[in-house]
Short mmCIF file of C-alpha atoms and ligand atoms in Angstrom, two decimals:
data_model
loop_
_atom_site.label_atom_id
_atom_site.label_comp_id
_atom_site.label_asym_id
_atom_site.label_seq_id
_atom_site.Cartn_x
_atom_site.Cartn_y
_atom_site.Cartn_z
CA UNK A 1396 0.00 0.00 0.00
CA UNK A 1397 1.58 3.27 -1.16
CA UNK A 1398 1.56 6.47 0.93
CA UNK A 1399 1.90 9.99 -0.48
CA UNK A 1400 4.26 11.59 2.06
CA UNK A 1401 4.03 14.94 0.24
CA UNK A 1402 2.73 15.88 -3.22
CA UNK A 1403 4.80 13.77 -5.63
CA UNK A 1404 6.70 11.93 -2.88
CA UNK A 1405 5.35 8.37 -2.81
CA UNK A 1406 6.52 5.69 -0.35
CA UNK A 1407 5.97 2.05 -1.40
CA UNK A 1408 6.75 -0.08 1.69
CA UNK A 1409 7.84 -3.62 0.80
CA UNK A 1410 7.82 -2.93 -2.95
CA UNK A 1411 10.50 -5.63 -3.40
CA UNK A 1412 9.59 -8.98 -1.84
CA UNK A 1413 12.39 -10.92 -0.11
CA UNK A 1414 13.29 -12.86 -3.29
CA UNK A 1415 13.54 -9.66 -5.33
CA UNK A 1416 15.61 -7.99 -2.61
CA UNK A 1417 18.03 -10.90 -2.69
CA UNK A 1418 18.28 -10.77 -6.50
CA UNK A 1419 18.92 -7.02 -6.35
CA UNK A 1420 21.62 -7.49 -3.70
CA UNK A 1421 23.30 -10.13 -5.91
CA UNK A 1422 23.14 -7.82 -8.93
CA UNK A 1423 24.59 -4.92 -6.92
CA UNK A 1424 27.41 -7.13 -5.58
CA UNK A 1425 28.36 -8.00 -9.19
CA UNK A 1426 28.37 -4.28 -10.11
CA UNK A 1427 30.60 -3.45 -7.15
CA UNK A 1428 33.11 -6.13 -8.20
CA UNK A 1429 33.51 -4.29 -11.52
CA UNK A 1430 33.03 -0.73 -10.20
CA UNK A 1431 34.46 -0.68 -6.65
CA UNK A 1432 32.93 1.67 -4.07
CA UNK A 1433 34.74 5.00 -3.84
CA UNK A 1434 34.67 7.69 -1.16
CA UNK A 1435 33.25 10.86 -2.69
CA UNK A 1436 34.65 14.15 -1.35
CA UNK A 1437 33.05 17.48 -0.66
CA UNK A 1438 33.71 20.13 -3.31
CA UNK A 1439 36.30 22.74 -2.21
CA UNK A 1440 37.07 21.20 1.22
CA UNK A 1441 37.85 17.65 0.05
CA UNK A 1442 36.22 16.25 3.21
CA UNK A 1443 35.13 12.65 2.51
CA UNK A 1444 31.45 11.67 2.69
CA UNK A 1445 30.61 9.00 5.28
CA UNK A 1446 28.61 7.25 2.53
CA UNK A 1447 30.60 5.29 -0.06
CA UNK A 1448 29.29 5.20 -3.63
CA UNK A 1449 29.38 3.54 -6.99
CA UNK A 1450 27.14 3.74 -10.06
CA UNK A 1451 25.59 1.76 -12.86
CA UNK A 1452 24.27 2.95 -16.21
CA UNK A 1453 25.52 5.24 -18.99
CA UNK A 1454 26.24 8.02 -16.46
CA UNK A 1455 27.30 8.04 -12.81
CA UNK A 1456 27.23 10.75 -10.16
CA UNK A 1457 30.62 11.67 -8.69
CA UNK A 1458 31.86 14.34 -6.31
CA UNK A 1459 35.39 15.57 -5.70
CA UNK A 1460 37.21 18.83 -4.93
CA UNK A 1461 36.19 20.14 -8.36
CA UNK A 1462 32.45 19.75 -7.79
CA UNK A 1463 29.52 17.42 -8.34
CA UNK A 1464 28.84 16.02 -11.80
CA UNK A 1465 27.70 13.05 -13.86
CA UNK A 1466 30.33 11.24 -15.89
CA UNK A 1467 30.50 8.09 -18.04
CA UNK A 1468 33.46 6.49 -16.26
CA UNK A 1469 34.52 5.39 -12.77
CA UNK A 1470 36.73 8.08 -11.13
CA UNK A 1471 39.41 5.55 -10.10
CA UNK A 1472 39.34 2.72 -12.67
CA UNK A 1473 38.49 4.94 -15.65
CA UNK A 1474 36.17 2.22 -16.95
CA UNK A 1475 32.55 2.75 -18.05
CA UNK A 1476 29.95 2.00 -15.39
CA UNK A 1477 28.30 -1.47 -15.50
CA UNK A 1478 24.72 -1.80 -16.75
CA UNK A 1479 21.81 -0.89 -14.49
CA UNK A 1480 20.64 -4.04 -12.66
CA UNK A 1481 17.52 -5.70 -14.15
CA UNK A 1482 15.59 -5.65 -10.86
CA UNK A 1483 16.13 -1.88 -10.61
CA UNK A 1484 15.08 -1.34 -14.25
CA UNK A 1485 11.90 -3.30 -13.56
CA UNK A 1486 11.16 -1.03 -10.58
CA UNK A 1487 11.63 2.06 -12.80
CA UNK A 1488 9.24 0.60 -15.39
CA UNK A 1489 6.66 -0.12 -12.70
CA UNK A 1490 6.91 3.16 -10.78
CA UNK A 1491 8.40 6.04 -12.78
CA UNK A 1492 5.65 6.60 -15.37
CA UNK A 1493 8.30 8.19 -17.57
CA UNK A 1494 8.73 7.39 -21.28
CA UNK A 1495 12.49 6.75 -21.22
CA UNK A 1496 14.94 4.54 -19.37
CA UNK A 1497 16.99 5.84 -16.44
CA UNK A 1498 20.51 7.01 -17.36
CA UNK A 1499 22.10 6.76 -13.91
CA UNK A 1500 21.81 4.38 -10.98
CA UNK A 1501 23.66 5.81 -7.98
CA UNK A 1502 24.58 3.18 -5.38
CA UNK A 1503 24.96 4.52 -1.83
CA UNK A 1504 26.63 2.27 0.77
CA UNK A 1505 26.08 3.12 4.43
CA UNK A 1506 28.06 1.56 7.23
CA UNK A 1507 26.05 1.58 10.49
CA UNK A 1508 27.38 5.02 11.50
CA UNK A 1509 27.07 6.69 8.08
CA UNK A 1510 24.59 9.48 7.39
CA UNK A 1511 23.70 11.84 4.57
CA UNK A 1512 23.10 15.49 5.35
CA UNK A 1513 20.11 17.46 4.12
CA UNK A 1514 20.55 18.26 0.39
CA UNK A 1515 18.74 18.73 -2.91
CA UNK A 1516 19.30 16.60 -6.02
CA UNK A 1517 19.64 19.19 -8.76
CA UNK A 1518 22.56 18.06 -10.93
CA UNK A 1519 20.14 16.68 -13.53
CA UNK A 1520 18.83 18.67 -16.53
CA UNK A 1521 15.34 17.14 -16.59
CA UNK A 1522 13.36 17.71 -13.41
CA UNK A 1523 10.19 16.39 -15.11
CA UNK A 1524 11.56 12.87 -14.59
CA UNK A 1525 11.18 11.37 -11.12
CA UNK A 1526 13.92 9.76 -9.04
CA UNK A 1527 13.16 6.18 -7.98
CA UNK A 1528 14.84 4.95 -4.77
CA UNK A 1529 15.25 1.32 -3.64
CA UNK A 1530 16.62 0.32 -0.25
CA UNK A 1531 18.11 -2.93 1.03
CA UNK A 1532 19.86 -3.79 4.30
CA UNK A 1533 19.37 -1.98 7.58
CA UNK A 1534 16.42 0.36 8.23
CA UNK A 1535 17.15 4.09 8.00
CA UNK A 1536 15.56 7.32 9.16
CA UNK A 1537 14.80 9.37 6.01
CA UNK A 1538 14.17 13.09 6.58
CA UNK A 1539 12.46 15.34 4.05
CA UNK A 1540 11.44 18.97 4.05
CA UNK A 1541 10.47 21.55 1.44
CA UNK A 1542 12.07 23.58 -1.31
CA UNK A 1543 14.02 25.74 1.16
CA UNK A 1544 16.65 24.37 3.52
CA UNK A 1545 14.97 25.94 6.54
CA UNK A 1546 11.47 24.55 5.79
CA UNK A 1547 10.05 22.23 8.48
CA UNK A 1548 10.92 18.55 8.01
CA UNK A 1549 9.23 15.23 8.67
CA UNK A 1550 10.82 11.80 9.00
CA UNK A 1551 9.91 8.29 7.91
CA UNK A 1552 11.70 4.99 8.37
CA UNK A 1553 12.81 3.28 5.16
CA UNK A 1554 13.10 -0.51 5.39
CA UNK A 1555 14.70 -3.16 3.17
CA UNK A 1556 12.56 -3.58 0.06
CA UNK A 1557 10.97 -0.14 0.25
CA UNK A 1558 10.74 2.06 -2.84
CA UNK A 1559 10.30 5.83 -2.89
CA UNK A 1560 9.30 7.78 -5.99
CA UNK A 1561 10.28 11.44 -5.88
CA UNK A 1562 8.63 13.50 -8.57
CA UNK A 1563 6.33 16.37 -9.35
CA UNK A 1564 6.24 19.08 -6.70
CA UNK A 1565 8.71 17.12 -4.51
CA UNK A 1566 11.48 16.63 -7.07
CA UNK A 1567 13.61 19.43 -5.58
CA UNK A 1568 12.86 19.05 -1.87
CA UNK A 1569 15.62 18.92 0.74
CA UNK A 1570 16.16 15.42 2.14
CA UNK A 1571 18.73 13.26 3.90
CA UNK A 1572 19.41 10.17 6.00
CA UNK A 1573 19.78 10.88 9.73
CA UNK A 1574 20.72 7.42 10.99
CA UNK A 1575 20.52 3.66 10.55
CA UNK A 1576 18.79 1.22 12.87
CA UNK A 1577 19.85 -2.25 13.94
CA UNK A 1578 17.72 -5.00 12.47
CA UNK A 1579 17.42 -8.76 12.87
CA UNK A 1580 16.76 -9.00 9.11
CA UNK A 1581 20.18 -9.73 7.55
CA UNK A 1582 18.86 -11.50 4.44
CA UNK A 1583 19.88 -8.95 1.84
CA UNK A 1584 23.27 -8.23 3.28
CA UNK A 1585 24.62 -11.70 2.54
CA UNK A 1586 25.57 -11.11 -1.13
CA UNK A 1587 26.96 -7.70 -0.16
CA UNK A 1588 29.16 -8.72 2.77
CA UNK A 1589 32.34 -8.02 0.76
CA UNK A 1590 31.23 -4.40 0.46
CA UNK A 1591 29.02 -3.69 3.46
CA UNK A 1592 29.66 -4.42 7.15
CA UNK A 1593 26.96 -6.14 9.23
CA UNK A 1594 24.19 -3.66 9.94
CA UNK A 1595 24.96 -1.68 6.77
CA UNK A 1596 22.52 -0.35 4.19
CA UNK A 1597 22.48 0.04 0.41
CA UNK A 1598 20.29 2.55 -1.44
CA UNK A 1599 19.91 2.78 -5.21
CA UNK A 1600 18.55 5.87 -6.94
CA UNK A 1601 17.52 5.72 -10.58
CA UNK A 1602 17.68 9.01 -12.44
CA UNK A 1603 17.31 10.76 -15.77
CA UNK A 1604 20.26 13.10 -16.29
CA UNK A 1605 19.91 14.60 -19.77
CA UNK A 1606 17.05 16.75 -20.92
CA UNK A 1607 15.16 15.73 -24.03
CA UNK A 1608 17.78 17.39 -26.28
CA UNK A 1609 20.42 15.13 -24.72
CA UNK A 1610 22.04 18.03 -22.90
CA UNK A 1611 23.54 16.87 -19.59
CA UNK A 1612 22.74 18.60 -16.30
CA UNK A 1613 24.72 21.61 -15.11
CA UNK A 1614 27.71 20.44 -13.10
CA UNK A 1615 27.58 21.66 -9.50
CA UNK A 1616 30.16 24.10 -8.19
CA UNK A 1617 32.50 24.33 -11.22
CA UNK A 1618 36.19 25.05 -10.60
CA UNK A 1619 36.37 28.60 -11.98
C1 LIG B 278 13.96 13.40 -2.44
N1 LIG B 278 19.75 9.07 -1.14
O1 LIG B 278 21.25 9.52 -3.34
S1 LIG B 278 16.78 7.92 -1.06
C2 LIG B 278 20.64 10.49 -2.87
O2 LIG B 278 18.76 6.72 1.19
C3 LIG B 278 19.83 10.31 -1.63
O3 LIG B 278 20.63 6.99 0.18
C4 LIG B 278 19.12 8.78 0.11
O4 LIG B 278 19.32 11.25 -1.14
C5 LIG B 278 19.51 7.39 0.52
O5 LIG B 278 20.65 11.62 -3.38
C6 LIG B 278 17.63 8.97 0.07
C7 LIG B 278 15.24 8.82 -1.27
C8 LIG B 278 15.39 10.03 -2.13
C9 LIG B 278 16.21 10.01 -3.23
C10 LIG B 278 16.30 11.12 -4.08
C11 LIG B 278 15.54 12.24 -3.83
C12 LIG B 278 14.66 11.15 -1.86
C13 LIG B 278 14.72 12.28 -2.70
C14 LIG B 278 15.57 13.36 -4.69
C15 LIG B 278 14.80 14.46 -4.43
C16 LIG B 278 14.00 14.49 -3.30
FE1 LIG B 279 19.37 12.91 -2.57
#
């Protein structure tokens, strides 16, 4: 049963059943073998994120001292990103209601102490496309607000198998992950144990990056 948390922000608890979660975790583990997790860094300061990342798809999101951007290759191996996992593509087809495939699948890896500060996702050129989020592993406290950083926020727990569709009036809201919770449910972590400690969490976000002319999104915080 889906819940509209805010206009255009739809939470689908248990969207992936346990078998689908396990398949997704296996597919993600194979991607991480080819495209190892990297530690993104804050633009300007170079401070590392507590979340490690990788990507799948034609484009991947990266962040370093020079800024945020999408690029076609892994920042350390220089190789193209692996293909988007089939279970994630199926979720996009079921939930996005958008007439094109996703171009980027950002993979966020949270150890039990990792968090993600309040931010907007605005490095994409086409805000008419939604973002589709899939979570596996430990439960997390997801916080979301409004279009301004200081708007009041609400929180909801995201569990393994949950999907969130972020579109419409919510596409540019501020959001983040405040903390992880311990859980007895370790099922999905098994294929990911090489990449995720016990009690860790993995979130995938599927995104359109180019607008309909094929122009990529504005890079964030350019050097000059
Ligand atoms: C609301 N990821 O990768 S997923 C991110 O759990 C990100 O790893 C979080 O925020 C995570 O950028 C939250 C839910 C989500 C994803 C994208 C959004 C919520 C969003 C984009 C716009 C507004
Ligand atoms: Fe985000």
